[in-house]
PDB file of C-alpha atoms and ligand atoms in Angstrom:
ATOM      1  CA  UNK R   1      34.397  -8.786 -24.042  1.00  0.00           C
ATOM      2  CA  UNK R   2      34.615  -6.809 -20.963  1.00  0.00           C
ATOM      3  CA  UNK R   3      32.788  -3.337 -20.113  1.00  0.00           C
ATOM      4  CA  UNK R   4      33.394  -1.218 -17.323  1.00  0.00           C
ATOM      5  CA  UNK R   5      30.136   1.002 -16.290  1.00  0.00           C
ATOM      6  CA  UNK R   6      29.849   4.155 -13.622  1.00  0.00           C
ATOM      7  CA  UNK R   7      26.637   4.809 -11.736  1.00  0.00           C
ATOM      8  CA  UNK R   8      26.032   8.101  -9.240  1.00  0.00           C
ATOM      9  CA  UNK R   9      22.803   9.006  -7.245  1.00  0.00           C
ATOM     10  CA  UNK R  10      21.989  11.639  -4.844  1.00  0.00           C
ATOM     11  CA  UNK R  11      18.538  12.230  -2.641  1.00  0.00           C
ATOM     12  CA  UNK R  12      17.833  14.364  -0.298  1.00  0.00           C
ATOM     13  CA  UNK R  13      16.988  12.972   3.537  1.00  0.00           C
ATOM     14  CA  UNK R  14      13.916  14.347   5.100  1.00  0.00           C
ATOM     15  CA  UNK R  15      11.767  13.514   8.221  1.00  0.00           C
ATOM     16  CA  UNK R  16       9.080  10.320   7.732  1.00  0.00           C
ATOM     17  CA  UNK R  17      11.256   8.670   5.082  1.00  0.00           C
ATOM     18  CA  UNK R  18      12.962   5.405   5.209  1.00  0.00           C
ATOM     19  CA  UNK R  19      16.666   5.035   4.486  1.00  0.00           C
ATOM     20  CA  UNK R  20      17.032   2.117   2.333  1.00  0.00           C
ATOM     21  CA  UNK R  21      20.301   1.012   1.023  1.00  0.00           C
ATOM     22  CA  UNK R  22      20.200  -2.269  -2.258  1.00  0.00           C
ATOM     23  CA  UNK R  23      16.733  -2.970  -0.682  1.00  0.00           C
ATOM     24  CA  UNK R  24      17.780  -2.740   2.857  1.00  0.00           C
ATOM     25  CA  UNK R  25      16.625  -0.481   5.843  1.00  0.00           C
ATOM     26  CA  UNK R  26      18.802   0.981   8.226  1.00  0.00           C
ATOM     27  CA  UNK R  27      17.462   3.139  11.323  1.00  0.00           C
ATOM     28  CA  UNK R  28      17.780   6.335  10.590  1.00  0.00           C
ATOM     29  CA  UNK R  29      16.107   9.958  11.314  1.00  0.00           C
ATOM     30  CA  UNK R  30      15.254  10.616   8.283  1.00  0.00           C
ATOM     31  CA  UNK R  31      15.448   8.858   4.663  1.00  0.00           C
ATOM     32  CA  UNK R  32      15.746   9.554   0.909  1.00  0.00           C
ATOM     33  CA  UNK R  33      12.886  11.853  -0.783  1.00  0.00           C
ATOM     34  CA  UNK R  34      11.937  10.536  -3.861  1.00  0.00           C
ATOM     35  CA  UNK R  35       8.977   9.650  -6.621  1.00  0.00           C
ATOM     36  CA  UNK R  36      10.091   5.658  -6.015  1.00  0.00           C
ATOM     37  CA  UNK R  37      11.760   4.211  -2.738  1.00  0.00           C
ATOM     38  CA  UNK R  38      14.773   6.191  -3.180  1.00  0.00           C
ATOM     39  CA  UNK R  39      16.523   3.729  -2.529  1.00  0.00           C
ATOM     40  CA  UNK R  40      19.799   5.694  -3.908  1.00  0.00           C
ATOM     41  CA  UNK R  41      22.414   2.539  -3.806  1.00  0.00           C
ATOM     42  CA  UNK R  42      20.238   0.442  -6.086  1.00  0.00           C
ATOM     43  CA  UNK R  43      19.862   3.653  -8.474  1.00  0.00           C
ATOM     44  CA  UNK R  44      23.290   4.063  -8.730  1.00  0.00           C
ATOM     45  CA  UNK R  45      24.058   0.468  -9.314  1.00  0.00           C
ATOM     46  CA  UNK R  46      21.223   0.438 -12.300  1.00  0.00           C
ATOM     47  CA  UNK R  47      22.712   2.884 -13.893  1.00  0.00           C
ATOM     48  CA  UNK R  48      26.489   1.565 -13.740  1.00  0.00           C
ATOM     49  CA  UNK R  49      25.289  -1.400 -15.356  1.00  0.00           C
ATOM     50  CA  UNK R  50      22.692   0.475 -17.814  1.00  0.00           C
ATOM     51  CA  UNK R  51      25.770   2.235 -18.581  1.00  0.00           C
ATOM     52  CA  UNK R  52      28.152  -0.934 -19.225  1.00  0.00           C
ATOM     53  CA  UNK R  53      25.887  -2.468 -21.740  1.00  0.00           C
ATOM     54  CA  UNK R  54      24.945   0.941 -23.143  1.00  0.00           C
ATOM     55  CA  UNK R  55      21.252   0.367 -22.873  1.00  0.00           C
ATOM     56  CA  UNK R  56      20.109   3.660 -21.343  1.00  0.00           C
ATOM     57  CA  UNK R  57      20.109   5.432 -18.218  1.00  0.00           C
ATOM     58  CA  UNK R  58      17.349   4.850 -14.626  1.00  0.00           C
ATOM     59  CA  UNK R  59      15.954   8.329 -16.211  1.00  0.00           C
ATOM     60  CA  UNK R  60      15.095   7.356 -19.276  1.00  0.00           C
ATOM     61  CA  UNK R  61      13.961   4.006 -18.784  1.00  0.00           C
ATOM     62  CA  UNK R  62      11.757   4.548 -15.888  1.00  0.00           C
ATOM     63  CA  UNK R  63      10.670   8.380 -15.679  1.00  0.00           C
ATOM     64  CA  UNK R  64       9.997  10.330 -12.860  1.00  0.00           C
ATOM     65  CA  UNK R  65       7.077  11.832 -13.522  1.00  0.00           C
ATOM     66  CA  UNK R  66       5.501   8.536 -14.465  1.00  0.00           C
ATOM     67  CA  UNK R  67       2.993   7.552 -11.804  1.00  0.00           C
ATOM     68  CA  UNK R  68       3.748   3.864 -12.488  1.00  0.00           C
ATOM     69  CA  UNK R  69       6.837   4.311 -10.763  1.00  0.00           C
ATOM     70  CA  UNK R  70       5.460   5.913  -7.559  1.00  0.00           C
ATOM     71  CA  UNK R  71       6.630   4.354  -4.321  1.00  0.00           C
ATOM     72  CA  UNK R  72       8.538   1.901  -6.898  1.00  0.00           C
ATOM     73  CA  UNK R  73      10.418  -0.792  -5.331  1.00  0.00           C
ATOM     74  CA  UNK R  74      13.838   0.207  -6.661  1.00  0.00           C
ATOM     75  CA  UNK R  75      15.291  -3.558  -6.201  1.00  0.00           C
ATOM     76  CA  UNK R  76      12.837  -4.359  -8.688  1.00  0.00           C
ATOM     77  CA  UNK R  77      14.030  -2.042 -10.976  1.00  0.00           C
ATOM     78  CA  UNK R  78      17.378  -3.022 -10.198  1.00  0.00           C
ATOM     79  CA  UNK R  79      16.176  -6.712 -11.313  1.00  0.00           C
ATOM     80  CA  UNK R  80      14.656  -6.227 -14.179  1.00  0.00           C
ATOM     81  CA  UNK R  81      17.786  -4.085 -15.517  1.00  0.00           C
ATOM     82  CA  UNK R  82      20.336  -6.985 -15.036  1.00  0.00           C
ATOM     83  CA  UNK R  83      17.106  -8.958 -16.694  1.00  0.00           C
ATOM     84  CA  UNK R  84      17.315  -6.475 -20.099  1.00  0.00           C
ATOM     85  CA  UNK R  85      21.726  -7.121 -19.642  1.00  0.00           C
ATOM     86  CA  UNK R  86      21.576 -10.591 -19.724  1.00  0.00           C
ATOM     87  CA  UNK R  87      19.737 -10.448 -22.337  1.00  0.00           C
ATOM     88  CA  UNK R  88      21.939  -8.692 -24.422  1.00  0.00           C
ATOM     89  CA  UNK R  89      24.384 -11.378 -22.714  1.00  0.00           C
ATOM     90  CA  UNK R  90      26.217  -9.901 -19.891  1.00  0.00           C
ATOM     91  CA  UNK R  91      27.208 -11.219 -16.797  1.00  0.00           C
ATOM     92  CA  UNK R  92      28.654  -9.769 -13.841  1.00  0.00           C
ATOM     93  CA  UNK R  93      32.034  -9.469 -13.057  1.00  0.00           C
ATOM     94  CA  UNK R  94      32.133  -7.529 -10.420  1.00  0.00           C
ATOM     95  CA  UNK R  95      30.583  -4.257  -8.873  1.00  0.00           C
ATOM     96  CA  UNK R  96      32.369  -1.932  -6.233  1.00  0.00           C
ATOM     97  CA  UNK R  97      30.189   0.549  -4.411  1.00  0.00           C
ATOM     98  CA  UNK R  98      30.062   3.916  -2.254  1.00  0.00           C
ATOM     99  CA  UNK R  99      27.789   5.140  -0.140  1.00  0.00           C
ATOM    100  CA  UNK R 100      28.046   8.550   1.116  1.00  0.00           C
ATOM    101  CA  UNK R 101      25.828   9.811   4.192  1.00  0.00           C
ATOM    102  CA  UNK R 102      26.635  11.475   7.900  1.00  0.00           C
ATOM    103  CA  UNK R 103      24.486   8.790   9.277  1.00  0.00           C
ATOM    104  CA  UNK R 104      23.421   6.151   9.689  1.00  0.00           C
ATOM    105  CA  UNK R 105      26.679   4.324   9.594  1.00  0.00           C
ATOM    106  CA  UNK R 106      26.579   1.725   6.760  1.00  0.00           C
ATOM    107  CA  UNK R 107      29.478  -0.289   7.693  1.00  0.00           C
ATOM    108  CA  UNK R 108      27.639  -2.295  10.352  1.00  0.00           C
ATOM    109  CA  UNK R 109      24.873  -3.456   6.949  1.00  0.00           C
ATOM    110  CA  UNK R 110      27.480  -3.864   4.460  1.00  0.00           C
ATOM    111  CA  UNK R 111      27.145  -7.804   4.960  1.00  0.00           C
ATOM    112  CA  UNK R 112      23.546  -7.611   4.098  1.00  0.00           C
ATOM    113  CA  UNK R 113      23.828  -4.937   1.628  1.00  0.00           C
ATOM    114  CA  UNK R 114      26.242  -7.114  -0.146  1.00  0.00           C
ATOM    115  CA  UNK R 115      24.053 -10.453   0.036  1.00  0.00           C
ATOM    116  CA  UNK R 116      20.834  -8.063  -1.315  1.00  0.00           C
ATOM    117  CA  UNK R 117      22.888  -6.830  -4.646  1.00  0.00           C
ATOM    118  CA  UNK R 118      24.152 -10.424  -4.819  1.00  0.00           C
ATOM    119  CA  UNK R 119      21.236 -12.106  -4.880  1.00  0.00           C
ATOM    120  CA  UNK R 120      19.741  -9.104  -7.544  1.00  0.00           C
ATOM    121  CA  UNK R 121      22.366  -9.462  -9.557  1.00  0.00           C
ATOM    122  CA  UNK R 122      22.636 -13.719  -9.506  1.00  0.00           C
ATOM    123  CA  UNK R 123      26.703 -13.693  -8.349  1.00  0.00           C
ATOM    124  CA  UNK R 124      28.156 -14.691  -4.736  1.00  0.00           C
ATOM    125  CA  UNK R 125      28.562 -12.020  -2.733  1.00  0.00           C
ATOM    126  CA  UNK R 126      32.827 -12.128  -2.454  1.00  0.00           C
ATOM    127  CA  UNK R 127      31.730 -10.250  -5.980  1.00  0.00           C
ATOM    128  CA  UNK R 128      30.228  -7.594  -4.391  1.00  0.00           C
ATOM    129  CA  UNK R 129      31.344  -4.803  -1.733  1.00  0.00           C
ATOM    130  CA  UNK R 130      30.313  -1.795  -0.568  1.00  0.00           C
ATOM    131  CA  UNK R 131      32.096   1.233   1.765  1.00  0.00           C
ATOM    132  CA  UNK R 132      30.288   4.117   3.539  1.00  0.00           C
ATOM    133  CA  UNK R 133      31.953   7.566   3.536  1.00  0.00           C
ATOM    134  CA  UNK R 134      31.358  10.866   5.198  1.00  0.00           C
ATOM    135  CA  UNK R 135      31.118  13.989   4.178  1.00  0.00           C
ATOM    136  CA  UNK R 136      33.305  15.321   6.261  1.00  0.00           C
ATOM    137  CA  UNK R 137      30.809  18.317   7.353  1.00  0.00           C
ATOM    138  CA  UNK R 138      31.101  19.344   3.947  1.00  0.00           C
ATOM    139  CA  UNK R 139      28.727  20.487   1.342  1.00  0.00           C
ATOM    140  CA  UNK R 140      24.810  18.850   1.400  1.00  0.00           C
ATOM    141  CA  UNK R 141      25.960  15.333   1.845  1.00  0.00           C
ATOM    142  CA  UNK R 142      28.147  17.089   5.488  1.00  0.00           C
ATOM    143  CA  UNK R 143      25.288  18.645   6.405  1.00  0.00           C
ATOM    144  CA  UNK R 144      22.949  15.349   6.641  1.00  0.00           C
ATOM    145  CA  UNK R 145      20.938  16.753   3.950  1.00  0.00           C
ATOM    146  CA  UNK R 146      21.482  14.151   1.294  1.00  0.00           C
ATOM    147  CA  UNK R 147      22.716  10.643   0.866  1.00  0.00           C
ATOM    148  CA  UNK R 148      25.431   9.916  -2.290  1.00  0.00           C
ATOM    149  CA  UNK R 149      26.201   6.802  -3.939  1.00  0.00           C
ATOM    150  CA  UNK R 150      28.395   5.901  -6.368  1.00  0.00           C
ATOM    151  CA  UNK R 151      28.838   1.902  -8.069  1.00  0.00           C
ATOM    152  CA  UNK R 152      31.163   1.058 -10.891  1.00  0.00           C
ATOM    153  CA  UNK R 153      30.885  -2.693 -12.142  1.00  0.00           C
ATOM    154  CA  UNK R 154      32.171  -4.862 -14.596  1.00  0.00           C
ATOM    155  CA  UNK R 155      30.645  -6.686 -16.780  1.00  0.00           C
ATOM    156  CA  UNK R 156      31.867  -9.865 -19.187  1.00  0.00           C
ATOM    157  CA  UNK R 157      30.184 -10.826 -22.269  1.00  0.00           C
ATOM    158  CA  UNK R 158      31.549 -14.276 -24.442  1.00  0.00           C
TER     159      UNK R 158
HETATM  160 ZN1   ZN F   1      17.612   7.946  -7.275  1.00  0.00          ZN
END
């Protein structure tokens, strides 16, 4: 059997946060507000594969408001979802991923990106990729005031 699952995360940048991308920091001026890391890649990619094996949603499974969650390590998270999926069996395909930001530019990370959600998700990394967009000026994302990311992934299931 073979399920196709759609993640999307946004977080605002701000001053005096870091900008981490699948567990990865990239200089930047400012980085992702959030309860946990905000680290909005691996959010995204949690809930594209939350969403394949229909087991729930990031929200859900690890509120906001929850103060066991503060500063949480979102790679962490990201394990211990692909732990509950291959549980219920599933292993990873593949997984295709956006990343939408004026800066930094992602494309000179994407080879560590890549290895990070590889070795998360327990697949080589010719599995994996990632792109960086712009915003094109355009809406909070043009403006440098947020950071978007979208994953969709396959997953396989005997
Ligand atoms: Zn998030």
């Amino acid at each position: 059997m073979l399920r196709t699952g759609l993640g999307r995360d946004l977080h605002r940048l701000v001053k005096g946060r870091r900008f981490l991308l699948a567990g990865v920091e990239l200089p930047a001026q400012r980085g992702e507000l959030a309860h946990s890391d905000g680290d909005v890649l691996a959010h995204a990619v949690c809930d594209a594969i939350l969403g394949a094996a229909a087991l729930g949603d990031i929200g859900s499974l690890f509120p906001p408001p929850d103060p066991a969650w503060k500063d949480a390590d979102s790679m962490a998270l990201l394990r211990s979802v692909f732990g509950m999926a291959k549980q219920s069996g599933w292993t990873l395909v593949n997984l295709d991923c956006v990343v939408c930001c004026e800066e930094p530019k992602v494309a000179p990370f994407r080879d560590s990106i890549r290895q990070s959600l590889a070795q998360a998700l327990e697949v080589s990394v010719d599995r994996i990729f990632v792109k960086g967009k712009t915003g094109e000026g355009l809406g909070p994302v043009g403006k440098g005031r947020a950071v978007e990311a979208l994953a969709v992934c396959l997953l396989e299931k005997e």
